[in-house]
mmCIF file of C-alpha atoms and ligand atoms in Angstrom:
data_model
loop_
_atom_site.group_PDB
_atom_site.id
_atom_site.type_symbol
_atom_site.label_atom_id
_atom_site.label_comp_id
_atom_site.label_asym_id
_atom_site.label_seq_id
_atom_site.Cartn_x
_atom_site.Cartn_y
_atom_site.Cartn_z
ATOM 1 C CA MET G 1 29.748 -116.481 -104.692
ATOM 2 C CA SER G 2 30.834 -120.168 -104.998
ATOM 3 C CA ARG G 3 28.292 -122.853 -104.407
ATOM 4 C CA CYS G 4 25.718 -120.598 -102.862
ATOM 5 C CA ARG G 5 27.881 -119.863 -99.792
ATOM 6 C CA CYS G 6 26.274 -116.467 -98.901
ATOM 7 C CA LYS G 7 22.944 -115.986 -97.012
ATOM 8 C CA ALA G 8 21.262 -114.677 -100.396
ATOM 9 C CA GLY G 9 22.177 -117.897 -101.926
ATOM 10 C CA TRP G 10 20.813 -119.955 -99.067
ATOM 11 C CA LEU G 11 17.652 -117.915 -99.422
ATOM 12 C CA LEU G 12 17.437 -118.678 -103.172
ATOM 13 C CA PHE G 13 17.323 -122.443 -102.670
ATOM 14 C CA ALA G 14 15.582 -122.228 -99.316
ATOM 15 C CA SER G 15 12.660 -120.477 -100.632
ATOM 16 C CA ALA G 16 11.973 -123.693 -102.703
ATOM 17 C CA ALA G 17 11.460 -125.993 -99.928
ATOM 18 C CA PHE G 18 7.897 -125.914 -99.932
ATOM 19 C CA LEU G 19 6.817 -125.228 -103.665
ATOM 20 C CA CYS G 20 3.849 -125.261 -105.786
ATOM 21 C CA THR G 21 5.161 -125.680 -109.404
ATOM 22 C CA SER G 22 2.455 -126.402 -111.934
ATOM 23 C CA PRO G 23 -1.314 -125.482 -112.361
ATOM 24 C CA ALA G 24 -2.115 -128.963 -110.960
ATOM 25 C CA ALA G 25 0.147 -128.311 -108.179
ATOM 26 C CA LEU G 26 -1.952 -125.239 -107.236
ATOM 27 C CA ALA G 27 -4.690 -127.653 -106.471
ATOM 28 C CA ARG G 28 -2.637 -130.396 -105.049
ATOM 29 C CA PRO G 29 0.516 -128.752 -103.559
ATOM 30 C CA ARG G 30 3.688 -130.551 -104.396
ATOM 31 C CA LEU G 31 6.138 -130.798 -101.522
ATOM 32 C CA VAL G 32 9.885 -130.444 -102.705
ATOM 33 C CA LEU G 33 12.515 -131.291 -100.066
ATOM 34 C CA LYS G 34 15.991 -130.195 -101.210
ATOM 35 C CA LEU G 35 18.880 -132.517 -100.020
ATOM 36 C CA GLY G 36 22.549 -131.252 -100.165
ATOM 37 C CA HIS G 37 25.527 -133.284 -99.551
ATOM 38 C CA GLY G 38 29.274 -133.429 -100.479
ATOM 39 C CA LEU G 39 29.863 -136.917 -102.151
ATOM 40 C CA PRO G 40 30.267 -137.613 -106.180
ATOM 41 C CA THR G 41 27.369 -139.191 -108.002
ATOM 42 C CA THR G 42 29.224 -142.391 -108.453
ATOM 43 C CA HIS G 43 29.297 -143.023 -104.674
ATOM 44 C CA ALA G 44 27.065 -145.707 -102.989
ATOM 45 C CA VAL G 45 25.551 -143.372 -100.555
ATOM 46 C CA HIS G 46 24.540 -140.946 -103.167
ATOM 47 C CA LYS G 47 22.923 -143.812 -105.021
ATOM 48 C CA ALA G 48 20.974 -144.847 -101.932
ATOM 49 C CA MET G 49 19.749 -141.277 -101.629
ATOM 50 C CA LEU G 50 18.486 -141.332 -105.224
ATOM 51 C CA PHE G 51 16.782 -144.594 -104.288
ATOM 52 C CA MET G 52 15.073 -142.998 -101.304
ATOM 53 C CA ALA G 53 13.923 -139.995 -103.379
ATOM 54 C CA ASP G 54 12.337 -142.548 -105.770
ATOM 55 C CA ARG G 55 10.585 -144.473 -103.198
ATOM 56 C CA VAL G 56 9.364 -141.013 -101.562
ATOM 57 C CA LYS G 57 8.037 -140.054 -105.171
ATOM 58 C CA ALA G 58 6.251 -143.486 -105.758
ATOM 59 C CA ARG G 59 4.655 -143.793 -102.188
ATOM 60 C CA SER G 60 3.352 -140.415 -102.235
ATOM 61 C CA GLU G 61 2.110 -140.562 -105.991
ATOM 62 C CA GLY G 62 4.496 -137.644 -106.880
ATOM 63 C CA GLN G 63 3.204 -135.315 -104.238
ATOM 64 C CA MET G 64 6.355 -135.386 -102.469
ATOM 65 C CA VAL G 65 9.785 -134.876 -104.217
ATOM 66 C CA VAL G 66 13.187 -135.049 -102.905
ATOM 67 C CA GLN G 67 15.958 -133.409 -104.882
ATOM 68 C CA VAL G 68 19.457 -134.587 -104.351
ATOM 69 C CA PHE G 69 22.382 -132.033 -104.843
ATOM 70 C CA PRO G 70 25.884 -133.729 -104.742
ATOM 71 C CA ASN G 71 29.320 -132.487 -104.750
ATOM 72 C CA GLU G 72 28.851 -129.654 -102.137
ATOM 73 C CA GLN G 73 26.739 -127.631 -104.537
ATOM 74 C CA LEU G 74 24.769 -126.486 -101.666
ATOM 75 C CA GLY G 75 27.739 -126.050 -99.248
ATOM 76 C CA ASN G 76 30.149 -128.115 -97.466
ATOM 77 C CA GLU G 77 28.834 -130.459 -94.499
ATOM 78 C CA LYS G 78 29.027 -127.729 -91.849
ATOM 79 C CA GLU G 79 27.160 -125.306 -93.975
ATOM 80 C CA CYS G 80 24.633 -127.666 -94.868
ATOM 81 C CA ILE G 81 24.001 -128.544 -91.136
ATOM 82 C CA GLU G 82 23.704 -124.980 -90.283
ATOM 83 C CA ALA G 83 21.322 -124.370 -93.195
ATOM 84 C CA LEU G 84 19.034 -127.151 -91.766
ATOM 85 C CA GLN G 85 18.914 -125.435 -88.336
ATOM 86 C CA LEU G 86 17.967 -122.083 -89.897
ATOM 87 C CA GLY G 87 15.319 -123.948 -92.127
ATOM 88 C CA TYR G 88 16.945 -122.878 -95.407
ATOM 89 C CA LEU G 89 17.650 -126.424 -96.492
ATOM 90 C CA ALA G 90 15.469 -129.345 -95.800
ATOM 91 C CA MET G 91 17.776 -132.320 -95.695
ATOM 92 C CA THR G 92 21.388 -133.206 -95.808
ATOM 93 C CA LYS G 93 23.587 -136.097 -95.566
ATOM 94 C CA VAL G 94 26.762 -135.719 -93.473
ATOM 95 C CA SER G 95 29.421 -137.762 -91.859
ATOM 96 C CA SER G 96 29.100 -138.091 -87.974
ATOM 97 C CA ALA G 97 32.285 -136.007 -87.753
ATOM 98 C CA PRO G 98 30.975 -132.528 -88.487
ATOM 99 C CA MET G 99 28.113 -133.328 -86.266
ATOM 100 C CA GLU G 100 30.142 -133.248 -83.164
ATOM 101 C CA SER G 101 30.269 -129.560 -82.955
ATOM 102 C CA PHE G 102 26.424 -129.464 -82.953
ATOM 103 C CA VAL G 103 25.684 -132.669 -80.825
ATOM 104 C CA ASN G 104 28.072 -133.570 -78.104
ATOM 105 C CA LYS G 105 27.347 -137.305 -78.210
ATOM 106 C CA MET G 106 28.113 -137.676 -81.606
ATOM 107 C CA LYS G 107 31.815 -137.503 -80.590
ATOM 108 C CA VAL G 108 31.583 -141.060 -79.502
ATOM 109 C CA PHE G 109 31.888 -142.176 -83.123
ATOM 110 C CA GLY G 110 35.233 -140.439 -83.404
ATOM 111 C CA VAL G 111 36.794 -142.510 -80.683
ATOM 112 C CA PRO G 112 39.468 -144.749 -82.495
ATOM 113 C CA TYR G 113 39.110 -148.569 -82.431
ATOM 114 C CA LEU G 114 35.741 -148.183 -80.545
ATOM 115 C CA PHE G 115 33.779 -150.957 -82.358
ATOM 116 C CA ARG G 116 34.974 -154.599 -82.171
ATOM 117 C CA ASP G 117 33.795 -155.232 -85.717
ATOM 118 C CA SER G 118 31.213 -154.459 -88.316
ATOM 119 C CA GLU G 119 28.696 -156.818 -86.453
ATOM 120 C CA HIS G 120 29.261 -155.031 -83.220
ATOM 121 C CA PHE G 121 28.936 -151.417 -85.344
ATOM 122 C CA TRP G 122 25.544 -152.356 -86.666
ATOM 123 C CA LYS G 123 24.091 -153.878 -83.677
ATOM 124 C CA VAL G 124 24.938 -150.541 -81.710
ATOM 125 C CA LEU G 125 23.512 -148.399 -84.586
ATOM 126 C CA ASP G 126 20.460 -150.436 -85.137
ATOM 127 C CA GLY G 127 19.573 -150.675 -81.479
ATOM 128 C CA PRO G 128 18.594 -148.150 -78.818
ATOM 129 C CA ILE G 129 21.979 -146.308 -78.628
ATOM 130 C CA GLY G 130 21.855 -145.672 -82.417
ATOM 131 C CA ARG G 131 18.276 -144.297 -82.062
ATOM 132 C CA GLU G 132 19.016 -142.103 -79.097
ATOM 133 C CA LEU G 133 21.919 -140.407 -81.015
ATOM 134 C CA LEU G 134 19.793 -139.996 -84.073
ATOM 135 C CA LEU G 135 17.263 -138.019 -81.943
ATOM 136 C CA GLU G 136 19.803 -136.263 -79.733
ATOM 137 C CA GLY G 137 20.019 -133.258 -82.024
ATOM 138 C CA GLU G 138 16.394 -132.519 -81.883
ATOM 139 C CA SER G 139 16.838 -129.513 -79.364
ATOM 140 C CA LYS G 140 19.437 -128.138 -82.144
ATOM 141 C CA ARG G 141 16.728 -128.524 -84.713
ATOM 142 C CA LEU G 142 18.576 -131.515 -86.215
ATOM 143 C CA ARG G 143 16.941 -134.863 -86.652
ATOM 144 C CA GLY G 144 18.640 -137.946 -88.003
ATOM 145 C CA LEU G 145 16.649 -140.362 -90.264
ATOM 146 C CA CYS G 146 18.975 -143.020 -90.754
ATOM 147 C CA TYR G 147 22.674 -144.210 -90.950
ATOM 148 C CA TYR G 148 24.359 -145.144 -94.023
ATOM 149 C CA ASP G 149 27.432 -147.453 -94.096
ATOM 150 C CA ALA G 150 30.860 -145.516 -94.574
ATOM 151 C CA GLY G 151 32.865 -148.347 -93.736
ATOM 152 C CA ALA G 152 36.326 -147.877 -91.805
ATOM 153 C CA ARG G 153 38.561 -144.984 -92.477
ATOM 154 C CA SER G 154 42.160 -145.448 -93.069
ATOM 155 C CA PHE G 155 45.346 -143.220 -94.069
ATOM 156 C CA TYR G 156 46.336 -142.485 -97.419
ATOM 157 C CA THR G 157 49.638 -140.567 -98.321
ATOM 158 C CA LYS G 158 51.240 -139.173 -101.397
ATOM 159 C CA ASN G 159 55.025 -139.832 -100.725
ATOM 160 C CA ARG G 160 55.400 -141.848 -97.566
ATOM 161 C CA ALA G 161 54.075 -145.317 -96.806
ATOM 162 C CA ILE G 162 52.489 -145.408 -93.279
ATOM 163 C CA HIS G 163 53.373 -148.731 -91.522
ATOM 164 C CA SER G 164 53.019 -147.400 -87.881
ATOM 165 C CA PRO G 165 51.976 -144.029 -86.159
ATOM 166 C CA ALA G 166 55.674 -143.143 -86.080
ATOM 167 C CA ASP G 167 55.534 -142.598 -89.867
ATOM 168 C CA LEU G 168 53.068 -140.062 -89.629
ATOM 169 C CA SER G 169 55.440 -137.830 -87.734
ATOM 170 C CA GLY G 170 56.108 -134.509 -89.610
ATOM 171 C CA LEU G 171 53.075 -135.178 -92.041
ATOM 172 C CA LYS G 172 50.210 -132.781 -92.683
ATOM 173 C CA ILE G 173 47.288 -135.046 -92.731
ATOM 174 C CA ARG G 174 43.746 -133.560 -93.937
ATOM 175 C CA VAL G 175 41.151 -134.384 -91.138
ATOM 176 C CA GLN G 176 37.342 -133.597 -91.264
ATOM 177 C CA ASN G 177 35.903 -130.684 -89.438
ATOM 178 C CA SER G 178 35.886 -132.529 -86.013
ATOM 179 C CA ILE G 179 37.690 -132.256 -82.739
ATOM 180 C CA MET G 180 37.957 -135.988 -82.429
ATOM 181 C CA ALA G 181 39.726 -136.255 -85.669
ATOM 182 C CA VAL G 182 42.218 -133.647 -84.434
ATOM 183 C CA LYS G 183 42.581 -135.464 -81.166
ATOM 184 C CA MET G 184 43.425 -138.586 -83.027
ATOM 185 C CA MET G 185 46.024 -137.039 -85.267
ATOM 186 C CA GLN G 186 47.739 -135.544 -82.278
ATOM 187 C CA ALA G 187 47.869 -138.631 -80.502
ATOM 188 C CA MET G 188 49.155 -140.701 -83.444
ATOM 189 C CA GLY G 189 51.824 -137.804 -84.069
ATOM 190 C CA GLY G 190 50.808 -136.326 -87.224
ATOM 191 C CA SER G 191 49.724 -132.663 -87.939
ATOM 192 C CA ALA G 192 46.054 -132.391 -88.371
ATOM 193 C CA THR G 193 44.721 -130.071 -91.097
ATOM 194 C CA PRO G 194 40.978 -129.692 -91.230
ATOM 195 C CA ILE G 195 39.818 -129.104 -95.035
ATOM 196 C CA PRO G 196 36.150 -129.616 -96.356
ATOM 197 C CA PHE G 197 36.019 -132.840 -98.547
ATOM 198 C CA GLY G 198 35.371 -130.970 -101.736
ATOM 199 C CA GLU G 199 38.700 -129.042 -101.613
ATOM 200 C CA LEU G 200 40.736 -131.998 -100.756
ATOM 201 C CA TYR G 201 41.680 -133.137 -104.158
ATOM 202 C CA THR G 202 43.276 -129.813 -104.790
ATOM 203 C CA ALA G 203 44.865 -129.702 -101.495
ATOM 204 C CA LEU G 204 46.468 -133.106 -101.956
ATOM 205 C CA ASP G 205 47.388 -132.176 -105.604
ATOM 206 C CA GLN G 206 49.228 -129.069 -104.757
ATOM 207 C CA GLY G 207 50.716 -130.432 -101.545
ATOM 208 C CA VAL G 208 48.915 -128.347 -99.110
ATOM 209 C CA VAL G 209 48.609 -131.591 -97.147
ATOM 210 C CA ASP G 210 50.641 -134.973 -97.446
ATOM 211 C CA GLY G 211 47.822 -137.324 -96.908
ATOM 212 C CA ALA G 212 44.363 -137.798 -95.571
ATOM 213 C CA GLU G 213 42.128 -140.675 -94.412
ATOM 214 C CA ASN G 214 38.713 -142.207 -95.620
ATOM 215 C CA ASN G 215 37.088 -145.394 -96.582
ATOM 216 C CA ALA G 216 38.058 -147.043 -100.096
ATOM 217 C CA PRO G 217 34.830 -145.723 -101.830
ATOM 218 C CA SER G 218 35.570 -142.010 -101.068
ATOM 219 C CA PHE G 219 39.265 -142.317 -101.694
ATOM 220 C CA VAL G 220 38.590 -143.769 -105.146
ATOM 221 C CA GLN G 221 35.198 -141.998 -106.142
ATOM 222 C CA ALA G 222 36.628 -138.499 -105.274
ATOM 223 C CA ARG G 223 39.965 -139.510 -107.390
ATOM 224 C CA HIS G 224 42.276 -138.931 -104.282
ATOM 225 C CA TYR G 225 43.890 -142.205 -105.349
ATOM 226 C CA GLU G 226 45.141 -140.426 -108.533
ATOM 227 C CA VAL G 227 47.484 -138.307 -106.405
ATOM 228 C CA CYS G 228 48.188 -140.669 -103.336
ATOM 229 C CA GLY G 229 50.373 -143.687 -103.952
ATOM 230 C CA TYR G 230 49.896 -145.599 -100.424
ATOM 231 C CA TYR G 231 46.702 -146.798 -98.835
ATOM 232 C CA THR G 232 47.272 -148.130 -95.234
ATOM 233 C CA LEU G 233 44.333 -150.066 -94.014
ATOM 234 C CA ASP G 234 44.752 -149.229 -90.250
ATOM 235 C CA GLU G 235 40.960 -148.808 -89.972
ATOM 236 C CA HIS G 236 41.178 -146.491 -87.117
ATOM 237 C CA THR G 237 37.498 -145.137 -87.062
ATOM 238 C CA CYS G 238 34.093 -146.264 -88.061
ATOM 239 C CA LEU G 239 32.058 -142.914 -88.822
ATOM 240 C CA PRO G 240 28.614 -143.461 -90.040
ATOM 241 C CA ASP G 241 27.023 -141.207 -92.691
ATOM 242 C CA ILE G 242 23.776 -139.733 -91.350
ATOM 243 C CA LEU G 243 20.803 -138.563 -93.230
ATOM 244 C CA MET G 244 19.476 -135.468 -91.525
ATOM 245 C CA ILE G 245 16.285 -133.397 -91.642
ATOM 246 C CA GLY G 246 15.982 -129.943 -90.090
ATOM 247 C CA THR G 247 13.085 -130.131 -87.434
ATOM 248 C CA ARG G 248 11.705 -126.756 -88.891
ATOM 249 C CA VAL G 249 10.822 -128.722 -91.913
ATOM 250 C CA TRP G 250 9.925 -132.055 -90.239
ATOM 251 C CA LYS G 251 7.384 -130.306 -87.895
ATOM 252 C CA LYS G 252 5.603 -128.963 -91.029
ATOM 253 C CA LEU G 253 4.995 -132.333 -92.532
ATOM 254 C CA SER G 254 1.869 -134.440 -91.984
ATOM 255 C CA ALA G 255 2.093 -137.574 -90.049
ATOM 256 C CA GLU G 256 1.547 -139.476 -93.426
ATOM 257 C CA GLN G 257 4.510 -137.462 -95.106
ATOM 258 C CA ARG G 258 6.787 -138.153 -92.128
ATOM 259 C CA GLN G 259 6.020 -141.898 -92.450
ATOM 260 C CA ILE G 260 6.647 -141.956 -96.129
ATOM 261 C CA LEU G 261 10.039 -140.136 -95.551
ATOM 262 C CA GLN G 262 10.870 -142.371 -92.703
ATOM 263 C CA GLU G 263 9.993 -145.662 -94.543
ATOM 264 C CA ALA G 264 11.826 -144.667 -97.663
ATOM 265 C CA ALA G 265 14.979 -143.864 -95.808
ATOM 266 C CA ASP G 266 14.820 -147.200 -93.871
ATOM 267 C CA GLU G 267 14.514 -148.810 -97.317
ATOM 268 C CA SER G 268 17.453 -146.947 -98.645
ATOM 269 C CA VAL G 269 19.455 -148.025 -95.941
ATOM 270 C CA ARG G 270 19.187 -151.855 -96.914
ATOM 271 C CA TYR G 271 19.780 -151.082 -100.379
ATOM 272 C CA GLN G 272 22.834 -148.941 -99.518
ATOM 273 C CA ARG G 273 24.219 -151.621 -97.254
ATOM 274 C CA THR G 274 24.512 -154.129 -100.119
ATOM 275 C CA LEU G 275 25.831 -151.436 -102.635
ATOM 276 C CA TRP G 276 28.668 -150.525 -100.069
ATOM 277 C CA LEU G 277 30.077 -153.986 -99.849
ATOM 278 C CA GLU G 278 30.430 -154.358 -103.345
ATOM 279 C CA GLN G 279 31.708 -150.896 -103.925
ATOM 280 C CA GLU G 280 34.268 -151.254 -101.039
ATOM 281 C CA GLN G 281 35.767 -154.347 -102.577
ATOM 282 C CA LYS G 282 35.573 -153.013 -106.138
ATOM 283 C CA ASP G 283 37.233 -149.681 -105.344
ATOM 284 C CA LEU G 284 40.189 -151.251 -103.387
ATOM 285 C CA GLN G 285 40.682 -153.298 -106.566
ATOM 286 C CA VAL G 286 40.796 -150.019 -108.693
ATOM 287 C CA ALA G 287 43.246 -148.444 -106.425
ATOM 288 C CA ARG G 288 45.347 -151.376 -106.439
ATOM 289 C CA GLU G 289 45.381 -151.639 -110.290
ATOM 290 C CA ALA G 290 46.019 -148.029 -110.612
ATOM 291 C CA GLY G 291 49.282 -148.684 -108.727
ATOM 292 C CA VAL G 292 48.425 -147.660 -105.196
ATOM 293 C CA GLU G 293 50.469 -149.715 -102.580
ATOM 294 C CA ILE G 294 47.645 -151.322 -100.314
ATOM 295 C CA ILE G 295 49.384 -151.942 -96.826
ATOM 296 C CA ARG G 296 47.699 -153.859 -94.224
ATOM 297 C CA PRO G 297 49.682 -152.903 -90.929
ATOM 298 C CA ASP G 298 49.763 -154.338 -87.451
ATOM 299 C CA LYS G 299 47.074 -152.214 -85.907
ATOM 300 C CA GLN G 300 48.312 -152.799 -82.274
ATOM 301 C CA PRO G 301 50.747 -149.800 -82.338
ATOM 302 C CA PHE G 302 47.915 -147.606 -83.750
ATOM 303 C CA ARG G 303 45.599 -148.827 -81.005
ATOM 304 C CA GLU G 304 48.045 -148.002 -78.286
ATOM 305 C CA SER G 305 48.724 -144.673 -79.553
ATOM 306 C CA VAL G 306 45.244 -143.403 -79.023
ATOM 307 C CA ARG G 307 44.696 -144.891 -75.615
ATOM 308 C CA PRO G 308 44.962 -141.380 -74.081
ATOM 309 C CA ILE G 309 41.841 -140.357 -75.881
ATOM 310 C CA TRP G 310 40.041 -143.323 -74.008
ATOM 311 C CA ASP G 311 41.455 -142.405 -70.717
ATOM 312 C CA GLU G 312 40.591 -138.752 -71.038
ATOM 313 C CA PHE G 313 37.002 -139.621 -71.472
ATOM 314 C CA GLU G 314 36.801 -142.422 -68.970
ATOM 315 C CA SER G 315 38.375 -140.584 -66.066
ATOM 316 C CA SER G 316 36.945 -136.991 -66.749
ATOM 317 C CA SER G 317 34.961 -135.060 -64.265
ATOM 318 C CA ASP G 318 33.954 -132.805 -66.900
ATOM 319 C CA GLN G 319 30.129 -133.427 -67.621
ATOM 320 C CA LYS G 320 30.543 -133.363 -71.461
ATOM 321 C CA LEU G 321 33.558 -135.679 -71.672
ATOM 322 C CA ALA G 322 31.908 -138.068 -69.022
ATOM 323 C CA GLU G 323 28.863 -138.135 -71.205
ATOM 324 C CA ILE G 324 31.085 -139.881 -73.851
ATOM 325 C CA GLY G 325 32.811 -141.882 -71.453
ATOM 326 C CA ASP G 326 29.396 -143.270 -70.398
ATOM 327 C CA LEU G 327 28.628 -143.919 -73.883
ATOM 328 C CA ILE G 328 31.940 -145.767 -74.678
ATOM 329 C CA ASP G 329 30.936 -148.067 -71.604
ATOM 330 C CA ARG G 330 27.346 -148.774 -72.960
ATOM 331 C CA ILE G 331 28.793 -149.392 -76.470
ATOM 332 C CA GLN G 332 31.281 -151.821 -75.103
ATOM 333 C CA GLU G 333 28.664 -153.874 -73.104
ATOM 334 C CA VAL G 334 26.553 -154.235 -76.432
ATOM 335 C CA PRO G 335 27.364 -158.082 -76.923
HETATM 336 C C1 LIG R 1 33.131 -139.845 -96.135
HETATM 337 C C2 LIG R 1 31.813 -139.385 -95.777
HETATM 338 C C3 LIG R 1 31.502 -137.880 -96.101
HETATM 339 C C4 LIG R 1 32.520 -136.938 -95.627
HETATM 340 C C5 LIG R 1 33.903 -137.458 -96.099
HETATM 341 C C6 LIG R 1 35.178 -136.484 -95.438
HETATM 342 O O1 LIG R 1 33.423 -139.897 -97.400
HETATM 343 O O2 LIG R 1 30.898 -140.147 -96.526
HETATM 344 O O3 LIG R 1 30.260 -137.619 -95.704
HETATM 345 O O4 LIG R 1 32.426 -135.678 -96.170
HETATM 346 O O5 LIG R 1 34.049 -138.847 -95.502
HETATM 347 O O6 LIG R 1 36.141 -137.047 -95.215
HETATM 348 O O7 LIG R 1 34.898 -135.316 -95.298
#
């Protein structure tokens, strides 16, 4: 069994969600919340979650503990989301992309070139639309606590430099487990290959795919830059990372515990945004120094190639598609 992927495995760590660990704890039960995610420990988002865990411990005077398991140790993003729904796992941090299959409205983040710039992005996420989307999954037993910065995603490839969508033709590009990512690749002319993040290094190395797309910290910290010689900053999507808790667990927390957790999450957001800006610049430099060619393409042909995706949402009579069309309009109206 790799990485606790069978049901018995889930039960093993799930049983520890509410745990009394010592004689003292028998008198004052200690709450342990397990948090699984897929990023490496050097990543700014992982560091932010450790910061959040520290704040939770300090504020609860050691009565609440968040244990963070990186590197897909508890499963890939889709598996962690499912484990939250079942109550086997308390918390996870995922990209908005795999959330699409659980919460339709999350697809809006996958609309390429939706945000004008990062100021617009944060205005939307920190405002009513961002809040609405965090809580949208409650009926599916999924509650978002906060968003972490995951920058903009761009293509990286092994052997062919990408200057325009035409260069993607005939290439197999790894995408996340996301229908929007598949639509985007189809529109741009590449061939979409969904693979979990933790399996991507090997897939690139062995030539299962010709390239992938991500932000600079993930490109570098997951060591994909060791096997990909080109990084094209076309910045097609801005998908936030989202810290999630299962509502089965959330409902069992007292009002005070909820407040401690939410406030710690909010504090970690501020910390992560500073870390992120530093890491993005630093990692781009690491890639450059390692010999990766950094390409700053004209974004217009990329924008034009994905126009059919916008049209599909905006003109649709299908309720689920129209819901995204509506959100696109509301996001564009945010000044
Ligand atoms: C980003 C994101 C991860 C996600 C990864 C991916 O790194 O932070 O949550 O797993 O992209 O491409 O799968």
